[in-house]
Coordinates of C-alpha atoms in Angstrom, one line a residue:
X1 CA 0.0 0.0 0.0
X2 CA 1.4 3.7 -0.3
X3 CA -0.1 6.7 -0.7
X4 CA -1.3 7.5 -4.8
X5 CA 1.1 10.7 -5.2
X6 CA 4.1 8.5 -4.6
X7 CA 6.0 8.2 -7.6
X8 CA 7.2 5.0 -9.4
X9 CA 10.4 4.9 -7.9
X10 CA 9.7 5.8 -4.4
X11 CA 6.6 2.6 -5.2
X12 CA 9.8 0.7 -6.2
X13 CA 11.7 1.2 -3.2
X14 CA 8.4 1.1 -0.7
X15 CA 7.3 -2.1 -2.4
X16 CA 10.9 -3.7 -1.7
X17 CA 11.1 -2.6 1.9
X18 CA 7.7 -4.3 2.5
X19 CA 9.1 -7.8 1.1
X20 CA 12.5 -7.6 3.5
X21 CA 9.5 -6.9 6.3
X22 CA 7.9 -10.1 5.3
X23 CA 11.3 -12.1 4.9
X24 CA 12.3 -10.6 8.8
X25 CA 8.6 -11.7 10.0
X26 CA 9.1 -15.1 8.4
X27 CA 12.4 -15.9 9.7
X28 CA 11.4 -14.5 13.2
X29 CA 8.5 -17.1 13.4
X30 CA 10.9 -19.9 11.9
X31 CA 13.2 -19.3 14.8
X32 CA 10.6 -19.6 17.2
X33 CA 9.3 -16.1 18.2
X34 CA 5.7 -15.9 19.5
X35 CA 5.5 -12.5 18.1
X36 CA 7.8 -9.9 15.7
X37 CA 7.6 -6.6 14.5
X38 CA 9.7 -4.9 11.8
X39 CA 10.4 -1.5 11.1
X40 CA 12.5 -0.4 7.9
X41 CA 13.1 3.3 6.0
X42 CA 15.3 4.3 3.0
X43 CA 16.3 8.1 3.0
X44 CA 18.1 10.7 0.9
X45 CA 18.4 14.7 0.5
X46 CA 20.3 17.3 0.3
X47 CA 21.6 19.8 2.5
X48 CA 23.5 23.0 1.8
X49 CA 25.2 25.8 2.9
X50 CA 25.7 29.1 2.6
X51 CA 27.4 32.0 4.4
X52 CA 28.9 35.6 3.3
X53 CA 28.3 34.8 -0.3
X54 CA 30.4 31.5 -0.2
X55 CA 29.3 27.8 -0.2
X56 CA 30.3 26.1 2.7
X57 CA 28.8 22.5 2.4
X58 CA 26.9 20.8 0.5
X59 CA 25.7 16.9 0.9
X60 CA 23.9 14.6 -0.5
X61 CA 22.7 11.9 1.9
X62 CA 20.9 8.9 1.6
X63 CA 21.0 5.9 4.0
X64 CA 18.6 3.0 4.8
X65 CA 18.2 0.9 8.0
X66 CA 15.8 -2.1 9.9
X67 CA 15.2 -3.0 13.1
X68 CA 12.8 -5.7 14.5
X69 CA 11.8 -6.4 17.8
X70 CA 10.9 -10.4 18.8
X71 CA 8.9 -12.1 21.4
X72 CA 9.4 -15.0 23.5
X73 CA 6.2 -14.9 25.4
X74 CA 6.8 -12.0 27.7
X75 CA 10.4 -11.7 26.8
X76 CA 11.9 -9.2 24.3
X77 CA 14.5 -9.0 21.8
X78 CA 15.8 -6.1 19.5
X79 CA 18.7 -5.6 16.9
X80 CA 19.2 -3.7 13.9
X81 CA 21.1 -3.1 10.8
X82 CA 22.0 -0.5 7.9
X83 CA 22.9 -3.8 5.3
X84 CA 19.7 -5.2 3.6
X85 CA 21.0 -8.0 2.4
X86 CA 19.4 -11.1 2.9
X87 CA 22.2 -12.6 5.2
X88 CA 22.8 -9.4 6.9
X89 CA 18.7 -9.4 7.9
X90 CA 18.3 -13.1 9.0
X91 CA 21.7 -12.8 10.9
X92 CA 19.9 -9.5 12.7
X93 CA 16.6 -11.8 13.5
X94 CA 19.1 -14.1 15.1
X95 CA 20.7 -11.6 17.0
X96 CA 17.3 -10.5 18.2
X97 CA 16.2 -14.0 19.0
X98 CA 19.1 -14.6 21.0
X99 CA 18.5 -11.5 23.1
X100 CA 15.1 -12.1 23.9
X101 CA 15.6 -16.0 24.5
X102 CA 18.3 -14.2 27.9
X103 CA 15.9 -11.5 28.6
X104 CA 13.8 -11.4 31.9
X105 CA 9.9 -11.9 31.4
X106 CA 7.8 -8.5 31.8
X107 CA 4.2 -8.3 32.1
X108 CA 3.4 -4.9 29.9
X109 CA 5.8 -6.6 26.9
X110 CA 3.8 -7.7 23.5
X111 CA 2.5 -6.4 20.3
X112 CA -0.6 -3.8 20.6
X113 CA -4.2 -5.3 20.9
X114 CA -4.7 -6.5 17.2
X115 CA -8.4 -4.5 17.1
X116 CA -6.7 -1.0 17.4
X117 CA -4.0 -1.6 14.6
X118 CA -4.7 0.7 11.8
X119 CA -6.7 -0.6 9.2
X120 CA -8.5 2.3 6.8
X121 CA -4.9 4.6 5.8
X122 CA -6.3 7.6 4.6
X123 CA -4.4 9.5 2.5
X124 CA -2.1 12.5 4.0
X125 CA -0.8 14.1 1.2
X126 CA 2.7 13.9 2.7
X127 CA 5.0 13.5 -0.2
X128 CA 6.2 16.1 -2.2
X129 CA 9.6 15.6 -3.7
X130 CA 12.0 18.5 -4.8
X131 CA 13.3 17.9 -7.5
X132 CA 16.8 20.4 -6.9
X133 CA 20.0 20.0 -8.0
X134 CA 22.9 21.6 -6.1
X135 CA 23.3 24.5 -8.3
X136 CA 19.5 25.4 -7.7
X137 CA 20.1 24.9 -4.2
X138 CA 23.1 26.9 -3.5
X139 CA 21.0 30.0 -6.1
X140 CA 18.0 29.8 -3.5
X141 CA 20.5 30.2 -0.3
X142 CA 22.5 32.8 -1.8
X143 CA 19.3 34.9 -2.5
X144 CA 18.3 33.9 0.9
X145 CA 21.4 35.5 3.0
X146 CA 21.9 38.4 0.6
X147 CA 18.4 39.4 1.1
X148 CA 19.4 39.6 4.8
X149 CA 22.8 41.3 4.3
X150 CA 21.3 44.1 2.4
X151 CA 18.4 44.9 4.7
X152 CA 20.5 46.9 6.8
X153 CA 23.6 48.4 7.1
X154 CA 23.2 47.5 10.8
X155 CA 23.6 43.9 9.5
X156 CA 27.4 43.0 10.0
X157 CA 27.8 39.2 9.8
X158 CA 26.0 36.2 9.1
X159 CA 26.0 32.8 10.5
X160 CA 24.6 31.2 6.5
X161 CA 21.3 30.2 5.2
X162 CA 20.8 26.6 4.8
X163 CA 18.6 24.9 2.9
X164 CA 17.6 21.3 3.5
X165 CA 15.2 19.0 1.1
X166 CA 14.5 15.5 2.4
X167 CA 12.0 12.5 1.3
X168 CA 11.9 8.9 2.4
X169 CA 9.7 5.6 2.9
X170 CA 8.6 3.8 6.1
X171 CA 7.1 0.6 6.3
X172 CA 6.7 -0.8 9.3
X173 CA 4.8 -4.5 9.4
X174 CA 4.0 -7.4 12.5
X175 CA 3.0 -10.6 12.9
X176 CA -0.7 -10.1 13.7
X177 CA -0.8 -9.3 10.2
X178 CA -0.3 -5.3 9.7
X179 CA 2.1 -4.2 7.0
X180 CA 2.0 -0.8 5.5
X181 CA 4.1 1.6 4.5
X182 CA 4.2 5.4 3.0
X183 CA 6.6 7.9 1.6
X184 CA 7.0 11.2 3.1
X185 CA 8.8 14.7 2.2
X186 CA 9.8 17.5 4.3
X187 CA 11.6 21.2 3.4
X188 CA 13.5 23.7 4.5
X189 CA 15.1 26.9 4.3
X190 CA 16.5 29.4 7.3
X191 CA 18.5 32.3 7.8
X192 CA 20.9 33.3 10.5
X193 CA 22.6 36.9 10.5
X194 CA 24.6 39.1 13.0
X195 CA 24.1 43.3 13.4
X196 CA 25.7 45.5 15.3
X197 CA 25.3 48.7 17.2
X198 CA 27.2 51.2 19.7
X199 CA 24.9 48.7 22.1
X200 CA 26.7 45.8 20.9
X201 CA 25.9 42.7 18.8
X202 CA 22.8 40.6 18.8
X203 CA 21.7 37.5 16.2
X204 CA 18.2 36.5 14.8
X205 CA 16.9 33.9 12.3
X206 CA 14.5 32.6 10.6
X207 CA 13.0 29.8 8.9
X208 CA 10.7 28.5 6.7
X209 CA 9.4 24.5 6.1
X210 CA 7.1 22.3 4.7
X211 CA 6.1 19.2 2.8
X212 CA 5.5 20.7 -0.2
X213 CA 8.4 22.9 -1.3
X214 CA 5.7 25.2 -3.2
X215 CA 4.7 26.2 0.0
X216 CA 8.0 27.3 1.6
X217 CA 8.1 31.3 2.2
X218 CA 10.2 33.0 -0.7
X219 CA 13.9 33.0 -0.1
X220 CA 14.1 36.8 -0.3
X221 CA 11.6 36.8 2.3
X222 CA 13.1 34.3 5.2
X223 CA 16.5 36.4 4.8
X224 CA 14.9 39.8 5.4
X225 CA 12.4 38.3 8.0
X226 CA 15.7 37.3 9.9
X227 CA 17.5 41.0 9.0
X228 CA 14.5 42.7 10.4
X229 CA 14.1 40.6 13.6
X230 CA 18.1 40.9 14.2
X231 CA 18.3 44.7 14.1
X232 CA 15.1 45.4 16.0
X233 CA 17.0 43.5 19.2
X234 CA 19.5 45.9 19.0
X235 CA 20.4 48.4 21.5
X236 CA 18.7 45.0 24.2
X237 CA 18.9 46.5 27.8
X238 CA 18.9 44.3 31.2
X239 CA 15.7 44.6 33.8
X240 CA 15.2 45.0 37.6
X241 CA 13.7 41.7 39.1
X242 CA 10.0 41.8 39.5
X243 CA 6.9 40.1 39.0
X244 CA 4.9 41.3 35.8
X245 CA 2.7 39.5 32.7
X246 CA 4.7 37.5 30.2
X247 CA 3.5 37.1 26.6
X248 CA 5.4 34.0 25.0
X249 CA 5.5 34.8 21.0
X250 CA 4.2 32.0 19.3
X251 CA 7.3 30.4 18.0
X252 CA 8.3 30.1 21.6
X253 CA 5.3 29.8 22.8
X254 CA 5.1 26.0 21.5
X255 CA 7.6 25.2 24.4
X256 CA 5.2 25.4 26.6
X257 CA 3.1 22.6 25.3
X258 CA 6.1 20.7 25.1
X259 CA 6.7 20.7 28.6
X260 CA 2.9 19.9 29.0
X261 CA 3.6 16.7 26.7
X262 CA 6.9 15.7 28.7
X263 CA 4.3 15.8 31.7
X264 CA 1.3 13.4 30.5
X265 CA 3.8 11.4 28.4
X266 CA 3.1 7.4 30.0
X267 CA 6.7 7.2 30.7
X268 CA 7.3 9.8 33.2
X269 CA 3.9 9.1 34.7
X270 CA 4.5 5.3 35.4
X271 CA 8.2 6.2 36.5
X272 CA 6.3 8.9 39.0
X273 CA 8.2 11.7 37.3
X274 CA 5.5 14.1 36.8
X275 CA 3.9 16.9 38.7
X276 CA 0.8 15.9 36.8
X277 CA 0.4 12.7 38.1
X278 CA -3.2 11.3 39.3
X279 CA -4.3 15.0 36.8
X280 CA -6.4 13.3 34.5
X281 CA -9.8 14.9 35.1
X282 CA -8.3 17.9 36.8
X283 CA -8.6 21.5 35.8
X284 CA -5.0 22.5 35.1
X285 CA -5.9 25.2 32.5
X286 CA -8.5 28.3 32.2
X287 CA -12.0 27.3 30.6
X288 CA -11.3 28.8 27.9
X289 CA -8.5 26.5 26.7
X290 CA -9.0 23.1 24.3
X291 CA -5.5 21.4 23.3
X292 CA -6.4 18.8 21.2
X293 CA -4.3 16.8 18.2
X294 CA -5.6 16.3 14.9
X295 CA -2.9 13.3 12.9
X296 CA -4.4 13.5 10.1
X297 CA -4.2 16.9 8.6
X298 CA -3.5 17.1 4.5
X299 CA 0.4 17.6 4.6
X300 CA 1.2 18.6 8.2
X301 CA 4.4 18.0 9.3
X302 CA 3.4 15.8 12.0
X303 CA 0.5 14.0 10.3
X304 CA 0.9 9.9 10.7
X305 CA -1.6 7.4 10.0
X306 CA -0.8 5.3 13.0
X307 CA 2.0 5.4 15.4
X308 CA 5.1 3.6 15.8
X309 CA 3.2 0.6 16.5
X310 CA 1.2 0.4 14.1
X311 CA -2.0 1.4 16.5
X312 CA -4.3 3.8 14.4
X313 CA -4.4 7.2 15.2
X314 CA -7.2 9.6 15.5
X315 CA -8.3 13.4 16.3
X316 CA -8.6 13.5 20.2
X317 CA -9.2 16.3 22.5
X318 CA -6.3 15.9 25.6
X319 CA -7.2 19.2 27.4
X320 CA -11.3 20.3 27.2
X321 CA -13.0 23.1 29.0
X322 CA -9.1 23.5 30.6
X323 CA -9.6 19.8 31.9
X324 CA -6.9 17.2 31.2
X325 CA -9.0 14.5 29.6
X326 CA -6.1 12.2 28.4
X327 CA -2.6 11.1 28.9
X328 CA 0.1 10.4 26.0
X329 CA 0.3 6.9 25.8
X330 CA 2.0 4.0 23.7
X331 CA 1.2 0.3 24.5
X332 CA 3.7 -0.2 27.2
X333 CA 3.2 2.8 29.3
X334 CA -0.5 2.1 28.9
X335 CA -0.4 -1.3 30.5
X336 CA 2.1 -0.4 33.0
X337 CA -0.7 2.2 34.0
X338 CA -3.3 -0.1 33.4
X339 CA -5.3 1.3 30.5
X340 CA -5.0 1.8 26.9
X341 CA -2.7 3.1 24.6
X342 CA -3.6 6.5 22.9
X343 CA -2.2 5.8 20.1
X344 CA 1.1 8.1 20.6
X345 CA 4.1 5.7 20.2
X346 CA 6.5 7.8 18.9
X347 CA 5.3 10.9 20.1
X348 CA 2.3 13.3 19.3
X349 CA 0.7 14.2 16.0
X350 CA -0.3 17.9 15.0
X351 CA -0.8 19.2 18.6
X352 CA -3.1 22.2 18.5
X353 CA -3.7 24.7 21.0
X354 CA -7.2 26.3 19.8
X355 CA -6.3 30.1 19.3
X356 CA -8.7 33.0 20.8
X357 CA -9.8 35.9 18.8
X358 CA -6.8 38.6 19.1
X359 CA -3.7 39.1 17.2
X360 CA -0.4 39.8 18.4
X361 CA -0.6 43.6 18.7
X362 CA -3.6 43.2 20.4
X363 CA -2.6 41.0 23.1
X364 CA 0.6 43.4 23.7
X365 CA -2.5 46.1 24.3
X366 CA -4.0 43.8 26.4
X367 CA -0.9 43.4 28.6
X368 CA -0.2 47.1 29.1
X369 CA 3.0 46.7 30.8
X370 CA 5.3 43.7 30.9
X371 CA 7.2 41.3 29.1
X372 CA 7.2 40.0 25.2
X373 CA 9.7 36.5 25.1
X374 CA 11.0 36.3 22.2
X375 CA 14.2 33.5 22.6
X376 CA 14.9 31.0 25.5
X377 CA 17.7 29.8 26.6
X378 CA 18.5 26.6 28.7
X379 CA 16.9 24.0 30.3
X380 CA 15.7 25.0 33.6
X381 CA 12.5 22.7 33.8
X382 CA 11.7 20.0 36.5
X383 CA 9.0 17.8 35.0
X384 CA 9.0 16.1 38.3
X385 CA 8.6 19.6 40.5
X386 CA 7.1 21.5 37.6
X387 CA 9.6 24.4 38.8
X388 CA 10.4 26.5 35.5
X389 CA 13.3 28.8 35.1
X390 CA 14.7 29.6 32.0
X391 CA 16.9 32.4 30.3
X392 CA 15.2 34.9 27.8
X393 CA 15.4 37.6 25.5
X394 CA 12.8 39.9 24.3
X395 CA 10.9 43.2 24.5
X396 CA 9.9 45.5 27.0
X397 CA 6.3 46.6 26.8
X398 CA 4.9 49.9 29.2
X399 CA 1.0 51.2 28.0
X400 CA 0.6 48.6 25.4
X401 CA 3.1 49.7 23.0
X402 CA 7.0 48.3 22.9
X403 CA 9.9 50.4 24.4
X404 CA 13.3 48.5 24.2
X405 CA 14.5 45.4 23.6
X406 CA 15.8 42.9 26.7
X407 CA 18.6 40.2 27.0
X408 CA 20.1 38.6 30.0
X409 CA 17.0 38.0 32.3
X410 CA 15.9 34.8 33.5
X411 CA 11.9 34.0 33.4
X412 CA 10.7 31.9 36.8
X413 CA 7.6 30.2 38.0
X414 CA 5.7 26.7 38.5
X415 CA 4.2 25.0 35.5
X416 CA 1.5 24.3 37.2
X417 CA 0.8 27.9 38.0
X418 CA 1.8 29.3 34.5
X419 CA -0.7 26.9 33.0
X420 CA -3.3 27.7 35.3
X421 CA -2.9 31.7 34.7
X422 CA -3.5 31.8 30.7
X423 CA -5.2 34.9 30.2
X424 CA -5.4 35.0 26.5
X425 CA -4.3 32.8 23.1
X426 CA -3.7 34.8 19.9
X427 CA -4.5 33.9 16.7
X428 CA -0.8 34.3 14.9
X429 CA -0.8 30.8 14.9
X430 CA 3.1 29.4 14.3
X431 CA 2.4 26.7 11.4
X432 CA 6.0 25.4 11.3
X433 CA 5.9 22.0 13.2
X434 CA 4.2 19.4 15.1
X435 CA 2.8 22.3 17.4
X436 CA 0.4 25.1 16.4
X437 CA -0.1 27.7 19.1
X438 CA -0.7 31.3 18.4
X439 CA 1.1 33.6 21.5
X440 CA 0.4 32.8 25.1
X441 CA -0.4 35.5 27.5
X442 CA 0.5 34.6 31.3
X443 CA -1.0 36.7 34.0
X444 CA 2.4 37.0 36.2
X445 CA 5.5 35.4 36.4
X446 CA 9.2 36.0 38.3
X447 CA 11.4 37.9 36.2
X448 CA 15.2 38.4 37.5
X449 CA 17.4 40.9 35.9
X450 CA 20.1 42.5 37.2

């Protein structure tokens, strides 16, 4: 099976994958497994770059690789190789087999429950190959940083654009009978650049990506986004401590649903390394908040049929009204917590935090005075605790309107707290990953300056 815009030689490749799947299944049962499940990919792309007119790299990459998992009852087995040769894959079974045949018996080991294994694929859209030559490459990165050299005199140095096109196939197959397997693309294209001032020098990017390279922002456009982002942080100035709102911009922003994920994620909630545990059916949010994830949207960039199991996915809300309605589960956490996986081996798929009615200016109006974050820096978070501290960078905002940029301060509070003091979502919704948030408003949080 793959999905109908894959073209003949991507079929080709996806088509072979599936048969070394089979061959690995086959010779796991022969050797005595009670259950197996394969997972194989073939790569290649290129990545280039760019800085102060030169090239600096380019590479072409492609690379290929298969691992399987066995069972022997309730004891497991893994290898893996990058040689698909036959001999190279049933020597990897046997290396898997004799792992699990030493391994100690666990309860919550095994395959997913056949019934939720996907079985209607739709069709994502997710494959969009670039057909780009170096030359074309290295012409769309050059256009790229130039735009962003010439946008300023301010603009002293650059760090390069880089410009990265990738596609691939998965397959991924067991022994309860599942075997599927789709191509996927992904693009991109980002800008880095240096300016200076009598205040000293400050650095800004930006980025574009995308399944479709049609849909990448203009090269021209990237560089000067990144120009105009680098000089307006010149001149940054340090803060007293105090206690004030924080708005997060919505490329940061996403961060904070990250650390949400890390918290409901089965793992740390069976390990008892949360400061959500026992949450689910608690109000950790405002009312006005819905966080819900949506796999299967036409070309996003974290759209999956089913997870890394195999186990179908589907739209689910995992915060409702500001409620936590559901954790983030794959088959193993779920039966070490004794429920049912959610369908999130692997991770999450097009998380969405539902956006409220204002835009960005408007939510700086609505703040008055305090803090716009536009950078952090670090990794001051205790998803055990929930205690938050991180460095920032940003803006200064008195009477709704921005005064001067802001660099070494650290941002403080509980997670627990920040979450439950949203006072507004914007609608600039950041489309560039596997989380869409527009910015998030907090009511008050700990900021320590000089």
């Amino acid at each position: 099976m793959s999905e109908t815009n894959t073209n003949s030689g991507q079929r080709a490749k996806l088509e072979s994958l599936e048969g070394l799947t089979r061959f690995c299944l086959d010779q796991a049962v022969k050797q005595g497994a009670s259950a197996a499940e394969v997972g194989c990919s073939a790569d290649q792309g290129l990545s280039l770059t760019v800085r102060l007119g030169e090239v600096e790299t380019i590479e072409h990459h492609r690379s290929q690789g298969l691992g399987i998992t066995v069972y022997y009852g309730l004891r497991k087995g893994s290898a893996s190789t990058t040689d698909l040769s036959e001999h190279a894959l049933a020597e990897t079974v046997g290396a898997a087999c004799r792992i699990a045949r030493y391994g100690a018996e666990d309860p919550c080991a095994g395959l997913p429950e056949a019934e939720l294994l996907a079985k209607d694929i739709p069709e994502l859209d997710l494959y969009h190959p670039w057909a780009l030559d170096a030359d074309q490459g290295i012409e769309l990165a050059l256009a790229c940083e130039t735009a962003a050299r010439g946008y300023s005199d301010a603009i002293t140095n650059s760090e390069g654009a880089s410009l990265n096109a990738f596609e691939g196939v998965r397959v991924l197959g067991n022994s309860l009978g599942f075997l599927h397997g789709y191509a996927s693309s992904r693009h991109s294209l980002s800008c880095s650049v240096i300016g200076e001032s009598e205040g000293g020098m400050q650095r800004d990017d930006w980025w574009t990506v995308a399944r479709n390279p049609a849909e990448l922002e203009a090269a021209e456009a990237v560089g000067r986004k990144a120009a105009e982002r680098t000089v307006r942080r010149l001149g940054a100035q340090g803060l007293s401590t105090r206690q004030c709102p924080v708005l997060f911009a919505a490329d940061v922003a996403s961060s904070l649903l990250g650390h949400l994920i890390a918290a409901i994620r089965g793992g740390n909630l069976y390990r008892k390394s949360s400061f959500l545990l026992d949450a689910l059916g608690q109000r950790i949010f405002p009312e006005f908040v819905h966080i819900h994830e949506l796999p299967h949207l036409p070309r996003g960039l974290g759209s999956a049929p089913y997870d890394a199991e195999g186990v179908a996915t589907r739209a689910r809300d995992l915060v409702r009204n500001g409620v936590l309605e559901s954790y983030v589960l794959s088959t193993y956490s779920a039966r070490k917590l004794g429920m049912q996986t959610t369908g999130n081996a692997g991770g999450v798929h097009n998380l969405i935090l539902d956006p409220g009615n204002e835009d960005f200016d408007a939510l700086v109006r609505r703040m008055g005075t305090g803090l716009i974050v536009t950078e952090l820096l670090g990794q001051g978070v205790n998803i055990v605790t929930g205690d938050y501290s991180r460095g920032a960078a940003g803006y200064w905002v008195e009477n709704g309107e921005i005064r001067f940029p802001v660099e070494e301060i650290t941002i403080a509070g509980n997670l627990r707290d920040i979450f439950g003091h949203v006072a507004a979502i914007g609608n600039d919704v950041d489309l560039r990953g596997n989380v869409r948030t527009g910015s998030i408003l907090i009511e008050s949080m700990t900021v320590a300056g000089n």
